[in-house]
Amino acid sequence: MRRAPSPVPASSPAYRTAPWSKAMGLFIFFSRWLQAPLYLGLIVAQVFYVIVFMVELWHLAEEVLAHPLHIDEADIMLAVLGLIDVVMIANLLIMVIIGGYETFVSRIKVDGHPDQPEWLSHVNANVLKVKLAMAIIGISSIHLLKAFIEVGDMTKGVASGTETGNDYSSEGVFWQVVIHCVFIVSALALALIDRMSSHGGTAHEAAAMPGMPGDMPGADAASAPLTEEAPGPIRTP
């Protein structure tokens, strides 16, 4: 039986590295902190979105209070969709700030905190990409719904003078639908790739685990159930 090779001691020359190589590795490792100002800048952008949300909400309240008996449902719906759009973009920023910092910069030690997000416990690069793709699809859906509401009175393929002041054409709406479908296909492809990679990694780890029955010689014979063969009829001469 072949003996397993003995582990190499830590004092062996195989473990020794040049001082300059170790210093270079530490320098490259600490270069990840260059991304910290980027996430701080996204926090500032989040503050701007909070201001935009409050301004839009104030304008909606002014319109409702100024004409409480003449409220146009389409105008209210478009205003609310605009608020939802701002909220979803803010959610996208939060996922990028927290997930990106956790994945690429440093661990956020909030284990056991009652307000810890559920997705933060298993965040990685693949999960973050899928969640960002889903958030982008949600934002695209809001914009597409606003376009569908505003082009209700489209004549000859053109809708002008809409509630938001934007002009729409049938070709423009068509390309919005195409782009939205491309976002959906991209998100499905990312989710499929993440699923395939996770299943492949799990199977590889299970096959590489030592001490499994399939890795020991004679394991199949040892694990097979013992059956007692029934005796045949006794023959007399």
XYZ file of N, CA and C in Angstrom:
711
model
N 0.848 -1.197 0.000
C 0.000 0.000 0.000
C 0.886 1.251 0.000
N 0.589 2.163 -0.861
C 1.398 3.370 -0.991
C 1.139 4.325 0.157
N 2.214 4.780 0.796
C 2.084 5.687 1.927
C 1.925 7.117 1.441
N 1.118 7.868 2.178
C 0.915 9.277 1.829
C 2.173 10.063 2.155
N 2.539 11.031 1.321
C 3.752 11.820 1.601
C 3.586 12.631 2.879
N 4.643 12.723 3.612
C 4.610 13.473 4.867
C 4.563 14.959 4.585
N 3.871 15.735 5.413
C 3.781 17.186 5.174
C 5.132 17.869 5.300
N 5.306 18.903 4.482
C 6.562 19.652 4.496
C 6.555 20.588 5.690
N 7.547 20.570 6.555
C 7.554 21.472 7.717
C 7.658 22.917 7.300
N 7.137 23.796 8.183
C 7.139 25.227 7.869
C 8.529 25.804 7.779
N 9.508 25.156 8.439
C 10.887 25.655 8.399
C 11.631 25.231 7.146
N 10.979 24.475 6.265
C 11.640 23.998 5.053
C 11.909 25.161 4.103
N 12.961 25.080 3.298
C 13.235 26.159 2.318
C 12.120 26.350 1.317
N 11.238 25.323 1.147
C 10.141 25.486 0.192
C 9.168 26.562 0.622
N 9.115 26.859 1.923
C 8.200 27.858 2.431
C 8.836 29.242 2.513
N 10.090 29.335 2.304
C 10.764 30.613 2.418
C 10.581 31.425 1.137
N 10.244 32.673 1.292
C 10.096 33.581 0.156
C 11.019 34.770 0.343
N 11.347 35.381 -0.764
C 12.232 36.539 -0.704
C 11.527 37.699 -0.011
N 12.263 38.519 0.747
C 11.620 39.654 1.444
C 10.945 40.622 0.493
N 11.571 40.857 -0.669
C 10.955 41.802 -1.606
C 9.638 41.258 -2.156
N 9.569 39.911 -2.338
C 8.328 39.324 -2.833
C 7.208 39.462 -1.807
N 7.528 39.247 -0.527
C 6.514 39.396 0.513
C 6.048 40.841 0.624
N 7.001 41.783 0.524
C 6.635 43.199 0.595
C 5.766 43.601 -0.591
N 6.093 43.083 -1.775
C 5.291 43.397 -2.949
C 3.878 42.842 -2.802
N 3.765 41.618 -2.268
C 2.440 41.042 -2.065
C 1.613 41.842 -1.071
N 2.235 42.302 0.020
C 1.518 43.110 0.999
C 1.093 44.450 0.402
N 1.958 45.030 -0.436
C 1.619 46.309 -1.070
C 0.419 46.154 -2.003
N 0.423 45.071 -2.794
C -0.704 44.823 -3.693
C -1.969 44.544 -2.890
N -1.832 43.809 -1.783
C -3.001 43.488 -0.969
C -3.606 44.738 -0.346
N -2.775 45.652 0.147
C -3.290 46.867 0.764
C -3.761 47.890 -0.261
N -3.473 47.669 -1.556
C -3.949 48.600 -2.581
C -5.462 48.564 -2.724
N -6.116 47.553 -2.134
C -7.572 47.487 -2.204
C -8.226 48.663 -1.512
N -7.518 49.306 -0.581
C -8.084 50.453 0.136
C -8.226 51.674 -0.761
N -7.651 51.624 -1.964
C -7.861 52.722 -2.906
C -9.315 52.809 -3.339
N -10.068 51.712 -3.194
C -11.481 51.734 -3.563
C -12.363 52.361 -2.486
N -11.843 52.521 -1.279
C -12.663 53.080 -0.198
C -13.200 54.472 -0.535
N -12.392 55.412 -1.101
C -12.966 56.722 -1.463
C -14.085 56.621 -2.494
N -14.045 55.595 -3.346
C -15.114 55.438 -4.339
C -16.441 55.137 -3.661
N -16.415 54.264 -2.661
C -17.650 53.946 -1.942
C -18.117 55.122 -1.088
N -17.175 55.924 -0.573
C -17.569 57.143 0.140
C -18.249 58.123 -0.816
N -17.754 58.191 -2.063
C -18.405 59.043 -3.056
C -19.808 58.571 -3.389
N -20.023 57.250 -3.414
C -21.367 56.739 -3.644
C -22.295 57.069 -2.481
N -21.755 57.154 -1.270
C -22.579 57.578 -0.128
C -23.029 59.021 -0.311
N -22.145 59.876 -0.827
C -22.529 61.263 -1.119
C -23.623 61.306 -2.191
N -23.488 60.446 -3.220
C -24.538 60.362 -4.241
C -25.858 59.897 -3.642
N -25.782 59.023 -2.647
C -26.995 58.583 -1.956
C -27.675 59.755 -1.257
N -26.890 60.645 -0.671
C -27.460 61.835 -0.025
C -28.173 62.700 -1.056
N -27.584 62.842 -2.237
C -28.233 63.633 -3.293
C -29.566 63.021 -3.707
N -29.620 61.682 -3.777
C -30.879 61.033 -4.134
C -31.931 61.215 -3.054
N -31.516 61.273 -1.802
C -32.474 61.558 -0.734
C -33.056 62.959 -0.914
N -32.208 63.920 -1.283
C -32.689 65.288 -1.520
C -33.651 65.321 -2.706
N -33.302 64.609 -3.791
C -34.179 64.561 -4.963
C -35.534 63.948 -4.597
N -35.524 62.883 -3.796
C -36.770 62.246 -3.387
C -37.644 63.211 -2.590
N -37.062 63.937 -1.645
C -37.840 64.856 -0.825
C -38.402 66.000 -1.661
N -37.637 66.484 -2.650
C -38.125 67.552 -3.521
C -39.298 67.062 -4.360
N -39.173 65.863 -4.939
C -40.267 65.316 -5.740
C -41.507 65.077 -4.884
N -41.303 64.590 -3.672
C -42.436 64.375 -2.775
C -43.110 65.689 -2.408
N -42.315 66.755 -2.213
C -42.880 68.062 -1.898
C -43.697 68.602 -3.066
N -43.188 68.427 -4.286
C -43.934 68.877 -5.457
C -45.251 68.120 -5.593
N -45.246 66.832 -5.309
C -46.481 66.052 -5.372
C -47.474 66.507 -4.314
N -46.978 66.792 -3.118
C -47.873 67.273 -2.061
C -48.448 68.630 -2.416
N -47.652 69.514 -3.001
C -48.155 70.829 -3.413
C -49.257 70.687 -4.458
N -49.056 69.778 -5.412
C -50.056 69.612 -6.463
C -51.360 69.054 -5.904
N -51.254 68.102 -4.997
C -52.460 67.512 -4.420
C -53.182 68.513 -3.530
N -52.442 69.261 -2.716
C -53.069 70.229 -1.804
C -53.623 71.435 -2.543
N -53.010 71.804 -3.669
C -53.493 72.967 -4.411
C -54.815 72.675 -5.118
N -54.972 71.442 -5.617
C -56.208 71.085 -6.328
C -56.715 69.742 -5.796
N -57.221 69.719 -4.568
C -57.636 68.428 -3.988
C -58.851 67.814 -4.681
N -59.669 68.627 -5.336
C -60.870 68.110 -5.989
C -60.658 67.813 -7.463
N -59.514 68.162 -7.987
C -59.237 67.944 -9.418
C -57.907 67.202 -9.558
N -57.814 66.052 -8.959
C -56.588 65.253 -8.998
C -56.650 64.324 -10.201
N -55.641 64.416 -11.050
C -55.536 63.542 -12.212
C -54.806 62.260 -11.796
N -55.469 61.140 -11.989
C -54.886 59.864 -11.548
C -53.596 59.557 -12.291
N -53.537 59.903 -13.583
C -52.318 59.632 -14.358
C -51.146 60.433 -13.830
N -51.395 61.712 -13.472
C -50.319 62.531 -12.928
C -49.807 61.974 -11.606
N -50.721 61.556 -10.726
C -50.311 60.992 -9.443
C -49.527 59.700 -9.648
N -49.998 58.867 -10.583
C -49.311 57.600 -10.829
C -47.901 57.825 -11.359
N -47.761 58.772 -12.282
C -46.434 59.061 -12.829
C -45.509 59.638 -11.759
N -46.063 60.479 -10.885
C -45.241 61.044 -9.811
C -44.794 59.953 -8.840
N -45.710 59.044 -8.513
C -45.347 57.950 -7.604
C -44.330 57.018 -8.260
N -44.487 56.756 -9.549
C -43.499 55.936 -10.241
C -42.131 56.604 -10.252
N -42.114 57.925 -10.358
C -40.839 58.642 -10.263
C -40.201 58.472 -8.897
N -41.023 58.507 -7.819
C -40.494 58.288 -6.474
C -39.964 56.865 -6.319
N -40.692 55.893 -6.866
C -40.231 54.501 -6.795
C -38.928 54.325 -7.568
N -38.809 55.031 -8.678
C -37.576 54.970 -9.461
C -36.394 55.461 -8.638
N -36.577 56.571 -7.922
C -35.502 57.101 -7.076
C -35.149 56.107 -5.972
N -36.173 55.487 -5.365
C -35.929 54.524 -4.286
C -35.162 53.311 -4.810
N -35.505 52.810 -5.982
C -34.831 51.630 -6.511
C -33.391 51.942 -6.886
N -33.136 53.132 -7.392
C -31.750 53.519 -7.664
C -30.973 53.644 -6.360
N -31.632 54.167 -5.309
C -30.972 54.239 -4.004
C -30.673 52.834 -3.464
N -31.604 51.888 -3.656
C -31.338 50.505 -3.253
C -30.157 49.915 -4.018
N -30.062 50.249 -5.301
C -28.926 49.795 -6.097
C -27.621 50.350 -5.549
N -27.636 51.618 -5.153
C -26.442 52.216 -4.560
C -26.057 51.519 -3.264
N -27.048 51.190 -2.430
C -26.764 50.518 -1.167
C -26.113 49.155 -1.414
N -26.644 48.401 -2.378
C -26.065 47.097 -2.678
C -24.638 47.224 -3.184
N -24.377 48.231 -4.017
C -23.024 48.419 -4.529
C -22.089 48.855 -3.409
N -22.543 49.753 -2.541
C -21.683 50.264 -1.471
C -21.349 49.150 -0.478
N -22.376 48.505 0.071
C -22.141 47.504 1.111
C -21.554 46.228 0.519
N -22.186 45.712 -0.548
C -21.694 44.472 -1.147
C -20.316 44.616 -1.759
N -20.071 45.729 -2.456
C -18.756 45.924 -3.056
C -17.664 46.098 -2.018
N -17.946 46.853 -0.962
C -16.955 47.033 0.104
C -16.684 45.705 0.802
N -17.743 44.933 1.065
C -17.580 43.633 1.727
C -16.809 42.656 0.853
N -16.996 42.718 -0.459
C -16.381 41.744 -1.362
C -14.955 42.118 -1.730
N -14.694 43.391 -1.987
C -13.419 43.786 -2.574
C -12.496 44.559 -1.630
N -12.990 45.076 -0.524
C -12.141 45.907 0.340
C -11.899 45.229 1.678
N -12.926 45.112 2.504
C -12.732 44.576 3.845
C -14.047 44.029 4.365
N -13.948 43.111 5.312
C -15.134 42.537 5.918
C -15.835 43.568 6.802
N -17.157 43.565 6.756
C -17.966 44.411 7.629
C -18.447 43.539 8.781
N -17.918 43.770 9.959
C -18.199 42.907 11.110
C -19.503 43.337 11.774
N -20.602 42.845 11.216
C -21.926 43.123 11.783
C -22.661 41.822 12.095
N -21.911 40.740 12.303
C -22.543 39.458 12.600
C -23.307 39.550 13.913
N -24.542 39.093 13.884
C -25.377 39.147 15.073
C -26.123 40.443 15.247
N -25.874 41.438 14.394
C -26.585 42.710 14.503
C -28.028 42.520 14.045
N -28.995 43.067 14.780
C -30.403 42.841 14.387
C -30.764 43.447 13.044
N -30.033 44.456 12.588
C -30.342 45.099 11.313
C -29.462 44.601 10.176
N -28.748 43.503 10.361
C -27.893 42.985 9.302
C -28.733 42.517 8.121
N -28.445 42.972 6.896
C -29.205 42.504 5.733
C -29.058 41.000 5.542
N -30.134 40.364 5.084
C -30.119 38.908 4.926
C -29.121 38.476 3.861
N -28.970 39.265 2.793
C -28.099 38.882 1.696
C -26.637 39.123 1.992
N -26.316 39.874 3.071
C -24.920 40.190 3.349
C -24.160 38.990 3.879
N -24.871 38.008 4.471
C -24.189 36.862 5.064
C -23.579 35.938 4.007
N -24.096 35.946 2.782
C -23.575 35.073 1.739
C -23.245 35.852 0.475
N -22.808 37.097 0.631
C -22.507 37.912 -0.539
C -21.146 37.523 -1.106
N -21.071 37.473 -2.418
C -19.816 37.312 -3.141
C -19.959 38.009 -4.488
N -18.936 37.899 -5.308
C -18.963 38.627 -6.581
C -20.110 38.165 -7.472
N -20.356 36.853 -7.539
C -21.428 36.344 -8.398
C -22.805 36.754 -7.891
N -23.027 36.610 -6.576
C -24.319 37.004 -6.001
C -24.551 38.494 -6.194
N -23.504 39.293 -6.023
C -23.646 40.739 -6.189
C -24.017 41.095 -7.617
N -23.418 40.410 -8.598
C -23.744 40.702 -9.997
C -25.198 40.352 -10.307
N -25.677 39.235 -9.773
C -27.065 38.847 -10.024
C -28.025 39.846 -9.393
N -27.738 40.270 -8.165
C -28.617 41.228 -7.490
C -28.604 42.581 -8.199
N -27.457 43.005 -8.677
C -27.398 44.263 -9.425
C -28.193 44.151 -10.720
N -28.094 43.009 -11.391
C -28.865 42.819 -12.628
C -30.358 42.868 -12.348
N -30.800 42.259 -11.239
C -32.219 42.297 -10.895
C -32.664 43.723 -10.562
N -31.800 44.485 -9.886
C -32.150 45.875 -9.579
C -32.259 46.708 -10.854
N -31.366 46.474 -11.800
C -31.420 47.209 -13.070
C -32.700 46.857 -13.834
N -33.107 45.589 -13.776
C -34.364 45.193 -14.424
C -35.544 45.912 -13.776
N -35.536 46.036 -12.446
C -36.612 46.761 -11.768
C -36.672 48.223 -12.185
N -35.505 48.858 -12.287
C -35.465 50.261 -12.712
C -35.952 50.399 -14.150
N -35.520 49.483 -15.014
C -35.971 49.522 -16.404
C -37.480 49.297 -16.494
N -38.026 48.445 -15.624
C -39.474 48.206 -15.630
C -40.240 49.469 -15.270
N -39.732 50.225 -14.301
C -40.396 51.473 -13.911
C -40.411 52.458 -15.081
N -39.280 52.610 -15.758
C -39.222 53.531 -16.895
C -40.137 53.060 -18.026
N -40.185 51.766 -18.241
C -41.048 51.239 -19.301
C -42.517 51.428 -18.960
N -42.878 51.247 -17.694
C -44.263 51.463 -17.283
C -44.658 52.924 -17.435
N -43.753 53.828 -17.086
C -44.039 55.256 -17.286
C -44.254 55.564 -18.766
N -43.431 54.944 -19.624
C -43.604 55.178 -21.064
C -44.941 54.633 -21.545
N -45.355 53.471 -21.058
C -46.639 52.894 -21.471
C -47.805 53.773 -21.036
N -47.697 54.385 -19.870
C -48.781 55.255 -19.393
C -48.856 56.527 -20.233
N -47.711 57.056 -20.588
C -47.695 58.342 -21.295
C -48.014 58.216 -22.776
N -47.833 57.062 -23.366
C -48.102 56.917 -24.800
C -49.500 56.377 -25.039
N -50.364 56.492 -24.052
C -51.732 56.016 -24.241
C -52.472 56.781 -25.327
N -52.139 58.053 -25.522
C -52.803 58.875 -26.536
C -51.921 59.074 -27.773
N -51.105 58.073 -28.083
C -50.207 58.191 -29.232
C -51.024 58.190 -30.530
N -50.739 59.157 -31.383
C -51.391 59.261 -32.695
C -50.323 59.304 -33.774
N -50.505 58.447 -34.776
C -49.575 58.355 -35.901
C -48.147 58.050 -35.432
N -48.042 57.247 -34.381
C -46.729 56.807 -33.909
C -45.964 57.836 -33.129
N -46.600 58.937 -32.704
C -45.908 59.993 -31.952
C -46.805 60.418 -30.803
N -46.201 60.590 -29.634
C -46.903 61.115 -28.465
C -46.122 62.312 -27.943
N -46.702 63.508 -28.077
C -46.038 64.736 -27.628
C -46.937 65.440 -26.617
N -46.320 66.296 -25.814
C -47.072 67.024 -24.803
C -47.606 66.120 -23.711
N -46.820 65.129 -23.295
C -47.245 64.207 -22.244
C -47.163 64.892 -20.890
N -47.580 64.153 -19.845
C -47.609 64.739 -18.501
C -46.227 65.157 -18.026
N -45.206 64.417 -18.407
C -43.847 64.766 -17.983
C -43.130 65.670 -18.964
N -43.776 66.003 -20.074
C -43.153 66.882 -21.052
C -42.251 66.173 -22.039
N -42.162 64.863 -21.960
C -41.310 64.109 -22.883
C -42.086 63.727 -24.135
N -41.365 63.613 -25.240
C -41.945 63.192 -26.505
C -41.570 61.732 -26.760
N -42.558 60.934 -27.197
C -42.351 59.516 -27.434
C -42.750 59.187 -28.858
N -42.069 58.189 -29.403
C -42.410 57.660 -30.722
C -42.518 56.145 -30.623
N -43.201 55.548 -31.580
C -43.361 54.093 -31.557
C -42.017 53.389 -31.667
N -41.104 53.952 -32.452
C -39.781 53.336 -32.578
C -39.014 53.426 -31.260
N -39.111 54.576 -30.565
C -38.421 54.723 -29.290
C -38.955 53.764 -28.239
N -40.278 53.612 -28.167
C -40.871 52.669 -27.214
C -40.472 51.236 -27.564
N -40.405 50.942 -28.851
C -39.992 49.598 -29.265
C -38.588 49.279 -28.780
N -37.663 50.233 -28.915
C -36.297 49.990 -28.478
C -36.203 49.932 -26.955
N -37.078 50.636 -26.253
C -37.112 50.493 -24.800
C -37.489 49.066 -24.407
N -38.468 48.506 -25.105
C -38.871 47.119 -24.828
C -37.734 46.155 -25.154
N -37.036 46.383 -26.258
C -35.926 45.500 -26.647
C -34.815 45.563 -25.604
N -34.466 46.769 -25.160
C -33.409 46.907 -24.158
C -33.814 46.240 -22.848
N -35.086 46.374 -22.480
C -35.565 45.724 -21.264
C -35.449 44.201 -21.374
N -35.784 43.657 -22.523
C -35.655 42.217 -22.725
C -34.189 41.780 -22.678
N -33.295 42.606 -23.193
C -31.866 42.292 -23.119
C -31.408 42.253 -21.663
N -31.887 43.181 -20.834
C -31.563 43.150 -19.408
C -32.037 41.849 -18.762
N -33.238 41.407 -19.109
C -33.780 40.175 -18.531
C -32.936 38.969 -18.944
N -32.578 38.891 -20.222
C -31.760 37.779 -20.699
C -30.387 37.797 -20.027
N -29.817 38.980 -19.850
C -28.508 39.080 -19.187
C -28.591 38.610 -17.741
N -29.666 38.999 -17.032
C -29.822 38.562 -15.645
C -29.991 37.048 -15.564
N -30.773 36.471 -16.480
C -30.929 35.019 -16.495
C -29.605 34.317 -16.780
N -28.811 34.878 -17.688
C -27.512 34.272 -17.993
C -26.585 34.343 -16.775
N -26.573 35.472 -16.069
C -25.739 35.584 -14.869
C -26.184 34.594 -13.795
N -27.508 34.477 -13.600
C -28.009 33.523 -12.600
C -27.651 32.091 -12.986
N -27.745 31.761 -14.278
C -27.405 30.412 -14.724
C -25.922 30.132 -14.527
N -25.071 31.099 -14.848
C -23.635 30.918 -14.654
C -23.306 30.754 -13.170
N -23.953 31.549 -12.311
C -23.724 31.423 -10.878
C -24.161 30.049 -10.375
N -25.295 29.562 -10.874
C -25.776 28.238 -10.451
C -24.840 27.127 -10.913
N -24.373 27.229 -12.159
C -23.465 26.210 -12.681
C -22.145 26.207 -11.936
N -21.608 27.390 -11.633
C -20.330 27.456 -10.925
C -20.455 26.955 -9.494
N -21.579 27.271 -8.828
C -21.749 26.804 -7.450
C -21.916 25.298 -7.400
N -22.682 24.715 -8.334
C -22.853 23.265 -8.354
C -21.556 22.572 -8.741
N -20.814 23.152 -9.669
C -19.539 22.560 -10.044
C -18.537 22.582 -8.910
N -18.503 23.699 -8.153
C -17.599 23.773 -7.017
C -17.968 22.797 -5.924
N -19.260 22.609 -5.678
C -19.696 21.670 -4.646
C -19.333 20.239 -5.024
N -19.550 19.876 -6.285
C -19.207 18.525 -6.725
C -17.706 18.285 -6.658
N -16.909 19.294 -7.019
C -15.456 19.146 -6.984
C -14.961 18.987 -5.554
N -15.541 19.761 -4.614
C -15.136 19.650 -3.220
C -15.521 18.290 -2.648
N -16.701 17.786 -3.006
C -17.122 16.484 -2.501
C -16.234 15.365 -3.037
N -15.789 15.486 -4.295
C -14.929 14.456 -4.871
C -13.528 14.502 -4.289
N -13.090 15.701 -3.847
C -11.737 15.849 -3.316
C -11.639 15.581 -1.829
N -12.741 15.341 -1.141
C -12.695 15.099 0.300
C -12.085 13.742 0.587
N -11.057 13.704 1.453
C -10.454 12.414 1.775
C -11.331 11.624 2.730
N -11.135 10.312 2.720
C -11.864 9.461 3.658
C -13.238 9.079 3.190
N -13.597 9.420 1.954
C -14.893 9.018 1.440
C -14.855 7.544 1.071
N -16.011 6.858 1.129
C -15.998 5.425 0.826
C -15.455 5.102 -0.541
N -15.716 5.944 -1.508
C -15.245 5.652 -2.856
C -13.759 5.777 -3.024
N -13.047 6.438 -2.044
C -11.615 6.630 -2.162
C -10.827 5.487 -1.543
N -11.434 4.595 -0.766
C -10.721 3.536 -0.082
C -10.830 2.255 -0.880
N -9.725 1.532 -0.998
C -9.790 0.274 -1.743
C -10.663 -0.722 -1.015
N -11.478 -1.404 -1.783
C -12.342 -2.416 -1.196
C -13.523 -1.850 -0.472
N -13.792 -0.534 -0.661
C -14.891 0.084 0.069
C -16.230 -0.428 -0.430
N -16.317 -0.646 -1.763
C -17.588 -1.107 -2.293
C -17.948 -2.484 -1.758
N -16.932 -3.354 -1.653
C -17.213 -4.689 -1.145
C -17.533 -4.665 0.334
N -16.836 -3.750 1.076
C -17.080 -3.683 2.513
C -18.431 -3.079 2.821
N -18.864 -2.110 1.992
C -20.134 -1.455 2.255
C -21.325 -2.224 1.711
N -21.081 -3.258 0.906
C -22.193 -4.019 0.343
C -22.860 -4.827 1.441
N -24.191 -4.939 1.433
C -24.878 -5.690 2.487
C -24.572 -7.171 2.376
N -24.420 -7.819 3.541
C -24.137 -9.245 3.590
C -25.436 -10.015 3.452
N -25.490 -10.923 2.531
C -26.689 -11.740 2.313
C -26.344 -13.188 2.540
N -27.199 -13.881 3.197
C -26.978 -15.304 3.469
C -27.727 -16.120 2.424
N -26.999 -16.945 1.726
C -27.612 -17.733 0.660
C -28.416 -18.879 1.254
N -29.631 -19.019 0.822
C -30.498 -20.063 1.350
C -29.981 -21.432 0.936
N -29.971 -22.400 1.861
C -29.453 -23.741 1.494
C -30.401 -24.447 0.537
N -29.837 -25.201 -0.376
C -30.641 -25.931 -1.334
C -31.179 -27.224 -0.758
N -31.969 -27.958 -1.491
C -32.540 -29.227 -0.998
C -31.455 -30.294 -0.800
N -31.607 -31.076 0.273
C -30.633 -32.130 0.605
C -30.931 -33.351 -0.264
N -29.884 -33.803 -0.937
C -30.044 -34.944 -1.801
C -29.555 -36.195 -1.072
N -30.317 -37.233 -1.148
C -29.937 -38.512 -0.542
C -29.509 -39.465 -1.628
N -28.508 -40.204 -1.375
C -28.051 -41.144 -2.417
C -29.074 -42.231 -2.675
